[in-house]
Amino acid sequence: MNAVSIFLLVYLGGVLTILSPCVLPVLPFVFARSDGPFRRSGLPVLFGMAATFATLASLAAMGGGWLVEVNQYGRYAAMSLLFALGLALIFPAWSERLMRPFVALGGSLQRHAERQGSLRGSMLLGVAVGFLWAPCAGPILGLVLAGAALNGANLYSTALLLTFAAGAATSLTLALLAGGRLIAWMKLSLGFGEWMRRALGVAVVAGIVVIGLGWDTRFLARSSVPGTAAAEQQLIERLAQRPAADPATWRMAPALDGATQWLNSPPLDGQRLRGKVVLVDFWTYSCINCLRTLPYLKAWDERYRAQGLVIVGVHAPEFAFEKDAANVTQALRELGIRYPVAIDNQYAIWNAFHNEYWPAHYLIDAQGRIRHEHFGEGAYGETEQMIQSLLKEARQDLAPNHGLVQVQGSGATAAADSAERSPETYLGYARQENFSSREAMRNDVAAHYSVPHRLRPDQWALSGTWRVGREAAVLGASGGVIEYHFRGRDLHLVLGSHDGKPVRFRVLIDGVAPGKDHGADVDTAGYGVIREQRLYQLIRQSGGAQARVFRIEFLDEGAEAYAFTFG
């Protein structure tokens, strides 16, 4: 659903609140000002009510930053809030109790408004109506508020609430213009409006129960099919390339503020980047798709830095261990990255760009405008041609560039095989799919698991004693095993050590040592060692992509397994 659709639905939600039965007692307060000129009586009422909703929007946006900070507890708080609001939609009595303080405040303001002059009194009456509207608009408005809070303090969240206010103000405008005829029509529609209200409440409560019990992820695990990953990739590739050819569509790039730390550079701001062409790359060091773009980024940095290109890697972590600056610093050293990198642990820059992908590339011209976007791997030729074009715009004296860079990655940075491959698979319970051990997964407790006799394609299983957390499965005793029936040329697994000690492991493919099909992090016999938290390449099939059964046995306890990726 695009942004226009979301704003349209929020606006209609504000308009339709007038269909609720509890609006009827509010309308007489509005009609009390309908006998005067609309500009001095009706319009101030609408502005006053909009001000009430705008205040709620600001509070929600500020509170959202705190809610995001508390991470999983914030998710539980948001789910609890949505559950309560869903009950309020189903049971009017619950809604009245929930909103009673706001109604009392609105009544007090209304009585005070009657003692004021025309303009000032109308404005105050609008504020009062905003609170008196609460038993009707409160649950629906609360759903918007909860979503806005989770998005954090930004203009998008505030705009959602103001859009809702505009919808409610539209209803009040109709009430002012139609008067008693509107009330007569509303009485005929009370049954339908109440039915819709309760149906929405049931849907909200049911959704929270499904999410809270984890049924959504279990359903996705059972219903996933081999073609899902390919379909998703095709959709991303179709929407990924978005060059802004029309100058009317160019937008100013957000400031690179909010990074918790900068590596390879002092903090970069607008003054330091003035007149430069900037490529912002959102990445994280255990992301295989991000690693495959690095050969091009490093080559562009080497060729075009002297001509005015600045590449800024914004490291937005996916896993908790990627928030450790020491881990990121070591990854930069091992990967040979010399351009500036901003550690975006709080997702401040990510949110400012409204980014949703790893990797994502944003090209910014010398005037600070976003001129080109690309999400995911690929389209390197188009991106480099745009770099050349923007550099030429910024410096007319530049000599023409001849051709494009020719690069070839190695190990995990090598380009993916074009054949169909298994989807990215997370082992933590928050996002796990296709888990197929004989025993059901138990969250956050040590449990014994065993591998079934046969795994179907894209299924995986644990064997041994494991504690499955939100992000990773942690091995409690040596001898633990993970098996995966995968499709693809390469198999990677994000691994770590729970206590920081080296963890030995051995890899088998179809029951035998990988031999010439071994990955960069194992030998021909399949042996390797976990020494740091990162992505490990365990299989690279010399004969190309095939369906095989992968097995990794850990010879020491304490292994952490996060996610499989394939190439």
XYZ file of C-alpha atoms in Angstrom:
567
model
C 0.000 0.000 0.000
C 1.486 3.343 -1.015
C 1.545 6.548 1.004
C -1.358 8.108 -0.919
C -3.594 5.149 -0.089
C -2.661 5.301 3.593
C -3.446 9.017 3.842
C -6.717 8.508 1.983
C -7.806 5.769 4.390
C -6.857 7.862 7.420
C -8.807 10.810 5.996
C -11.874 8.625 5.404
C -11.519 7.289 8.956
C -11.811 10.851 10.218
C -14.820 11.555 7.979
C -16.664 8.394 9.007
C -16.372 8.969 12.754
C -19.477 11.146 12.443
C -21.495 7.979 11.684
C -21.046 6.773 15.258
C -24.122 7.149 17.515
C -22.182 8.941 20.221
C -21.601 11.896 17.895
C -25.231 12.989 18.181
C -24.827 14.643 21.616
C -21.819 16.597 20.283
C -23.581 18.161 17.298
C -25.768 20.601 19.285
C -22.571 22.311 20.481
C -21.550 22.727 16.839
C -24.983 24.006 15.765
C -24.867 26.562 18.571
C -22.461 28.553 16.344
C -24.127 27.824 13.009
C -26.367 30.912 13.109
C -23.406 33.299 12.772
C -21.110 33.955 9.811
C -19.140 30.802 8.905
C -15.818 32.684 8.926
C -16.245 33.931 12.526
C -18.322 31.106 13.973
C -18.026 27.830 12.095
C -14.444 28.079 10.835
C -12.887 28.770 14.289
C -14.692 25.666 15.611
C -12.977 23.586 12.957
C -9.570 25.152 13.698
C -10.000 24.503 17.411
C -10.819 20.847 16.874
C -7.859 20.447 14.483
C -5.595 21.972 17.149
C -6.709 19.275 19.605
C -5.800 16.502 17.177
C -2.514 18.240 16.282
C -1.561 18.231 19.974
C -2.281 14.524 20.155
C -0.152 14.044 17.032
C 2.827 15.827 18.581
C 2.568 13.811 21.808
C 2.360 10.584 19.836
C 5.386 11.482 17.726
C 7.507 12.386 20.760
C 6.399 9.295 22.639
C 7.164 7.158 19.619
C 10.887 7.829 19.902
C 10.835 6.439 23.448
C 8.696 3.498 22.384
C 11.184 2.511 19.696
C 14.054 2.771 22.169
C 12.579 0.124 24.461
C 12.581 -2.292 21.503
C 10.610 -5.462 22.251
C 8.908 -3.996 25.326
C 7.682 -1.190 23.111
C 6.184 -3.790 20.781
C 4.319 -5.363 23.702
C 3.094 -1.927 24.819
C 1.837 -1.118 21.329
C 0.080 -4.489 21.092
C -1.571 -3.924 24.471
C -2.725 -0.480 23.406
C -4.158 -1.785 20.138
C -5.915 -4.623 22.002
C -7.552 -2.141 24.406
C -8.613 0.083 21.521
C -10.061 -2.898 19.693
C -12.181 -3.749 22.754
C -13.303 -0.128 22.874
C -14.569 -0.433 19.312
C -16.555 -3.580 20.204
C -17.975 -2.444 23.547
C -19.293 1.162 23.704
C -19.345 1.082 27.524
C -15.604 0.302 27.588
C -15.004 3.153 25.155
C -16.928 5.585 27.371
C -14.875 4.631 30.454
C -11.621 4.842 28.498
C -12.406 8.322 27.190
C -14.259 9.704 30.256
C -11.415 12.059 31.351
C -11.337 13.646 27.888
C -15.109 14.071 27.885
C -15.025 15.776 31.288
C -12.352 18.171 30.061
C -14.330 18.850 26.889
C -17.491 19.615 28.871
C -15.641 22.076 31.083
C -14.168 23.835 28.046
C -17.582 23.984 26.391
C -19.154 25.744 29.376
C -16.265 28.216 29.433
C -16.659 28.811 25.677
C -20.249 29.911 26.137
C -19.046 32.821 28.278
C -16.535 34.043 25.677
C -16.973 36.308 22.668
C -17.853 35.075 19.222
C -14.419 34.391 17.673
C -12.588 33.342 20.819
C -15.552 31.358 22.062
C -15.887 29.506 18.749
C -12.208 28.563 18.808
C -12.486 27.290 22.382
C -15.663 25.440 21.469
C -13.719 23.657 18.712
C -11.112 22.512 21.261
C -13.968 21.298 23.478
C -15.531 19.400 20.576
C -12.178 17.718 19.964
C -12.362 16.196 23.441
C -16.144 15.558 23.394
C -15.566 13.687 20.129
C -13.240 11.274 21.983
C -15.736 8.457 22.802
C -16.501 8.232 19.062
C -13.162 9.051 17.437
C -10.979 7.795 20.293
C -10.650 4.114 19.350
C -10.167 4.782 15.628
C -7.909 7.760 16.307
C -6.012 5.589 18.782
C -5.209 3.067 16.065
C -3.672 5.862 14.015
C -1.835 7.169 17.087
C -0.338 3.763 17.868
C 1.007 3.429 14.333
C 2.309 7.003 14.408
C 4.039 6.428 17.743
C 5.871 3.369 16.451
C 7.157 5.404 13.491
C 8.813 7.844 15.881
C 9.044 11.637 15.898
C 8.820 12.685 12.273
C 6.683 14.728 9.903
C 5.039 11.610 8.496
C 3.542 10.695 11.893
C 2.247 14.210 12.484
C 0.834 14.385 8.950
C -1.197 11.213 9.587
C -2.884 12.762 12.609
C -3.521 16.050 10.836
C -5.073 14.106 7.954
C -7.398 12.392 10.412
C -8.268 15.811 11.852
C -9.021 17.091 8.341
C -11.432 14.204 7.825
C -13.219 14.899 11.092
C -13.317 18.623 10.261
C -14.937 17.765 6.924
C -17.706 15.969 8.805
C -18.215 18.965 11.061
C -18.334 21.299 8.049
C -21.141 19.212 6.617
C -22.863 19.313 9.991
C -22.654 23.108 10.081
C -23.977 23.453 6.547
C -26.669 20.765 6.666
C -27.909 21.304 10.211
C -30.925 19.274 11.273
C -31.150 17.374 7.976
C -27.832 15.689 8.792
C -29.091 14.518 12.188
C -32.187 12.944 10.600
C -30.006 11.112 8.089
C -27.608 9.950 10.799
C -30.426 8.401 12.815
C -31.226 6.201 9.815
C -27.606 5.028 9.552
C -26.949 4.291 13.240
C -27.309 0.522 12.874
C -24.882 0.286 9.963
C -22.323 2.573 11.618
C -22.387 0.584 14.870
C -22.004 -2.683 12.968
C -18.986 -1.376 11.075
C -17.438 -0.093 14.303
C -17.748 -3.458 16.030
C -16.513 -5.388 12.987
C -13.383 -3.233 12.946
C -12.878 -3.915 16.645
C -13.162 -7.678 16.183
C -10.615 -7.548 13.354
C -8.157 -5.558 15.482
C -8.464 -7.868 18.514
C -8.167 -10.993 16.344
C -5.061 -9.593 14.648
C -3.366 -8.835 17.970
C -4.125 -12.354 19.265
C -2.679 -13.916 16.093
C 0.497 -11.802 16.310
C 0.874 -12.276 20.075
C 0.662 -16.082 19.816
C 3.023 -16.195 16.852
C 0.426 -17.842 14.601
C 1.279 -15.454 11.795
C 4.871 -16.681 11.488
C 3.788 -20.328 11.837
C 1.273 -19.890 9.043
C 3.888 -18.273 6.810
C 6.303 -21.112 7.549
C 3.748 -23.747 6.493
C 2.432 -21.868 3.483
C 5.738 -20.769 1.956
C 6.533 -22.211 -1.464
C 9.792 -22.451 -3.416
C 8.762 -19.641 -5.770
C 8.212 -17.089 -3.006
C 11.785 -15.806 -2.872
C 12.006 -15.546 -6.644
C 8.726 -13.621 -6.827
C 9.877 -11.218 -4.111
C 13.168 -10.631 -5.897
C 11.407 -9.967 -9.198
C 9.139 -7.433 -7.491
C 12.100 -5.653 -5.878
C 13.980 -5.563 -9.163
C 10.930 -4.167 -10.939
C 10.533 -1.353 -8.426
C 14.185 -0.894 -7.515
C 15.394 1.408 -10.270
C 13.841 4.804 -9.726
C 15.870 7.539 -11.442
C 14.238 10.913 -10.904
C 14.326 12.192 -14.470
C 11.750 14.932 -13.944
C 13.223 17.881 -12.006
C 9.798 18.419 -10.429
C 10.221 15.104 -8.591
C 13.648 15.832 -7.129
C 13.670 16.153 -3.343
C 16.293 17.440 -0.966
C 18.291 14.764 0.786
C 17.980 14.596 4.574
C 20.946 15.582 6.721
C 23.243 12.757 7.845
C 22.469 13.519 11.487
C 21.977 11.030 14.279
C 24.867 8.624 13.680
C 26.191 7.169 16.932
C 29.739 7.130 15.535
C 31.676 7.800 12.340
C 34.460 5.551 11.019
C 37.127 6.474 8.443
C 36.019 10.123 8.660
C 34.926 12.927 10.975
C 31.144 13.497 11.005
C 29.950 14.688 7.598
C 27.435 17.501 7.376
C 26.029 19.743 4.670
C 28.969 22.131 4.776
C 31.570 19.366 4.324
C 29.566 17.834 1.459
C 28.694 21.090 -0.293
C 29.418 20.854 -4.008
C 30.083 17.097 -3.815
C 28.206 14.236 -5.420
C 27.242 11.833 -2.632
C 26.314 8.151 -2.815
C 24.613 6.993 0.400
C 24.764 3.213 0.796
C 22.592 1.601 3.490
C 24.193 -1.697 4.466
C 25.112 -4.015 7.309
C 28.189 -6.224 7.400
C 26.467 -9.621 7.752
C 24.082 -8.970 4.819
C 25.105 -11.068 1.803
C 23.331 -8.752 -0.654
C 25.247 -5.799 0.802
C 28.566 -7.649 0.590
C 28.036 -8.386 -3.098
C 27.743 -4.663 -3.890
C 31.019 -3.782 -2.136
C 33.390 -4.499 -5.071
C 31.551 -1.838 -7.099
C 31.397 0.679 -4.256
C 35.110 0.337 -3.574
C 35.939 0.631 -7.286
C 33.770 3.765 -7.630
C 35.421 5.274 -4.564
C 38.853 4.664 -6.033
C 38.008 6.011 -9.505
C 35.798 9.007 -8.699
C 36.826 10.282 -5.254
C 39.322 12.752 -6.744
C 36.588 14.031 -9.100
C 34.243 14.904 -6.234
C 32.352 11.699 -5.363
C 31.833 10.940 -1.663
C 30.537 7.486 -0.775
C 28.952 7.293 2.669
C 28.195 3.842 4.029
C 25.347 4.029 6.553
C 25.682 0.907 8.686
C 22.170 0.136 9.960
C 22.367 -3.112 11.995
C 20.025 -6.043 11.499
C 21.262 -8.086 14.473
C 22.238 -6.904 17.958
C 25.922 -7.844 17.552
C 26.151 -5.499 14.556
C 25.613 -2.534 16.883
C 29.076 -3.123 18.387
C 31.391 -0.505 16.864
C 34.389 -2.805 17.376
C 32.724 -5.479 15.229
C 31.980 -2.943 12.493
C 35.535 -1.582 12.632
C 36.964 -5.084 12.223
C 34.593 -5.744 9.298
C 35.743 -2.549 7.557
C 39.352 -3.617 7.938
C 38.738 -7.144 6.625
C 36.559 -5.929 3.745
C 38.999 -3.173 2.750
C 36.464 -0.321 3.068
C 38.164 3.090 3.192
C 35.273 5.477 2.530
C 33.338 7.118 5.433
C 30.927 4.927 7.371
C 28.237 6.242 9.737
C 27.094 3.814 12.446
C 23.322 4.266 12.491
C 22.417 2.139 15.528
C 19.312 4.219 16.299
C 18.144 4.172 12.637
C 18.070 7.987 12.640
C 19.469 8.293 9.103
C 17.509 5.220 7.941
C 14.240 6.827 9.081
C 15.157 10.235 7.695
C 15.485 8.686 4.222
C 12.358 6.531 4.781
C 14.531 3.614 3.738
C 13.278 0.009 3.792
C 16.036 -2.097 2.231
C 19.526 -3.535 2.611
C 21.299 -2.545 0.441
C 19.874 0.748 -0.791
C 21.731 3.378 -2.828
C 20.780 7.071 -2.978
C 22.681 9.383 -5.343
C 22.680 13.055 -4.308
C 23.769 15.859 -6.617
C 25.984 18.840 -5.745
C 22.897 20.870 -4.743
C 21.862 18.236 -2.199
C 18.965 16.739 -4.209
C 18.270 13.006 -4.483
C 18.569 12.238 -8.192
C 18.716 8.445 -8.295
C 17.668 5.514 -6.101
C 18.293 1.796 -6.367
C 17.359 -1.012 -3.957
C 19.019 -4.416 -3.836
C 21.816 -5.763 -5.990
C 22.383 -5.052 -9.664
C 21.979 -2.104 -12.073
C 25.621 -1.175 -11.502
C 26.077 0.211 -15.014
C 23.097 2.566 -14.692
C 24.256 3.747 -11.271
C 27.804 4.444 -12.477
C 26.538 6.333 -15.528
C 24.461 8.500 -13.195
C 27.547 9.124 -11.045
C 29.409 10.316 -14.127
C 26.516 12.536 -15.188
C 26.201 14.210 -11.766
C 29.951 14.762 -11.521
C 29.886 16.429 -14.931
C 27.039 18.682 -13.784
C 29.020 19.694 -10.715
C 32.343 20.274 -12.541
C 32.198 21.207 -16.222
C 35.997 21.015 -16.496
C 36.132 17.274 -15.834
C 37.652 15.127 -18.537
C 35.189 12.610 -20.000
C 35.185 9.133 -18.460
C 35.875 6.230 -20.748
C 33.893 3.109 -19.960
C 32.703 1.650 -16.692
C 34.626 -0.106 -13.941
C 35.190 -3.835 -14.386
C 35.166 -5.691 -11.077
C 34.787 -9.261 -9.892
C 34.187 -10.159 -6.267
C 35.614 -13.164 -4.487
C 34.372 -15.267 -1.614
C 31.151 -13.861 -0.148
C 31.416 -10.725 -2.299
C 31.183 -12.672 -5.570
C 28.023 -12.115 -7.624
C 25.136 -14.496 -7.018
C 24.342 -17.342 -9.373
C 21.367 -16.578 -11.600
C 19.658 -19.889 -10.834
C 16.686 -20.178 -8.478
C 17.799 -20.472 -4.879
C 16.400 -20.967 -1.399
C 15.060 -17.907 0.438
C 16.870 -16.097 3.225
C 15.985 -18.064 6.361
C 16.153 -16.787 9.946
C 16.706 -19.172 12.861
C 15.391 -16.885 15.621
C 11.718 -17.360 16.418
C 10.794 -13.770 15.536
C 11.169 -14.440 11.795
C 11.729 -18.177 11.406
C 10.191 -20.077 8.524
C 10.186 -23.722 7.434
C 11.392 -25.096 10.796
C 10.938 -28.882 10.587
C 12.443 -30.613 13.613
C 10.321 -33.402 15.066
C 9.686 -31.248 18.146
C 7.851 -27.914 18.183
C 10.043 -24.848 18.643
C 10.134 -23.552 22.220
C 10.949 -19.882 22.624
C 13.672 -18.658 25.006
C 14.145 -21.981 26.820
C 16.698 -24.768 26.388
C 15.097 -27.735 24.637
C 16.144 -30.887 22.834
C 15.473 -31.177 19.104
C 15.968 -33.893 16.490
C 16.152 -33.940 12.693
C 13.355 -35.786 10.823
C 14.109 -38.683 8.511
C 13.675 -36.476 5.431
C 13.668 -32.725 4.787
C 11.757 -31.265 1.872
C 13.356 -28.430 -0.174
C 13.874 -25.234 1.843
C 13.158 -26.978 5.165
C 15.663 -26.907 8.024
C 15.944 -28.573 11.417
C 17.917 -28.542 14.654
C 19.370 -31.518 16.524
C 20.727 -31.390 20.066
C 20.117 -28.961 22.903
C 19.340 -25.444 21.678
C 17.895 -22.284 23.146
C 16.004 -20.455 20.391
C 15.798 -16.705 20.987
C 14.275 -13.896 18.949
C 17.350 -13.449 16.750
C 19.327 -16.667 16.982
C 19.503 -20.295 18.075
C 22.212 -20.851 20.728
C 23.760 -24.292 21.231
C 23.805 -25.507 24.846
C 26.062 -28.583 24.457
C 28.624 -29.803 21.940
C 27.408 -32.081 19.195
C 24.507 -29.913 18.078
C 23.511 -30.052 14.408
C 21.677 -27.905 11.863
C 20.479 -29.399 8.580
C 19.013 -27.570 5.574
C 17.722 -28.935 2.252
C 18.815 -25.990 0.139
C 18.866 -24.923 -3.509
C 21.621 -22.687 -4.866
C 25.305 -22.432 -5.655
C 26.378 -20.865 -2.345
C 25.282 -21.388 1.240
C 26.116 -18.783 3.891
C 25.287 -18.812 7.581
C 25.572 -15.874 10.003
C 27.330 -17.332 13.045
C 28.790 -16.179 16.336
C 30.111 -17.480 19.652
C 27.923 -16.936 22.712
C 30.841 -16.612 25.157
C 33.423 -15.238 22.734
C 35.491 -18.444 22.649
C 36.344 -20.168 19.351
C 33.780 -22.790 18.291
C 34.884 -25.601 15.978
C 32.505 -27.068 13.427
C 32.377 -29.459 10.491
C 30.271 -29.167 7.348
C 28.931 -32.059 5.232
C 26.981 -31.941 1.983
C 24.782 -34.934 1.145
C 26.523 -36.754 3.991
C 30.125 -36.338 2.788
C 32.894 -33.755 3.050
C 32.394 -30.857 0.613
C 35.745 -31.291 -1.158
C 35.973 -28.829 -4.052
C 32.481 -27.511 -3.117
C 33.729 -26.010 0.152
C 33.170 -22.343 0.938
C 35.736 -19.694 1.803
C 35.436 -20.341 5.563
C 35.922 -24.132 5.560
C 38.552 -26.498 4.179
C 38.020 -29.373 1.762
C 37.276 -31.719 4.671
C 34.575 -29.310 5.850
C 36.263 -28.071 9.036
C 36.102 -24.456 10.199
C 36.137 -22.266 13.323
C 33.827 -19.489 14.506
C 36.047 -16.675 15.771
C 33.806 -13.620 15.387
C 30.177 -12.767 14.732
C 29.738 -12.464 10.961
C 28.545 -14.160 7.794
C 30.431 -17.389 6.985
C 30.551 -18.863 3.487
C 30.265 -22.629 4.016
C 29.394 -23.997 0.566
C 30.282 -22.869 -2.965
C 29.390 -25.579 -5.456
C 31.938 -25.770 -8.233
C 29.374 -27.237 -10.626
C 26.826 -24.471 -10.157
C 23.526 -24.411 -8.316
C 22.066 -27.742 -7.251
C 19.637 -28.979 -4.593
C 21.652 -30.566 -1.767
C 21.296 -31.448 1.922
C 23.616 -29.337 4.071
C 24.682 -30.407 7.564
C 26.815 -28.533 10.087
C 27.880 -30.168 13.355
C 29.345 -28.008 16.132
C 32.189 -29.662 18.025
C 32.007 -27.128 20.881
C 29.097 -25.564 22.764
C 28.094 -21.911 22.570
C 27.536 -21.539 18.819
C 25.029 -18.872 17.765
C 23.234 -19.341 14.432
C 21.295 -16.361 13.034
C 20.357 -16.674 9.358
C 20.981 -18.650 6.160
C 21.464 -16.860 2.846
C 22.119 -18.346 -0.579
C 23.675 -17.365 -3.859
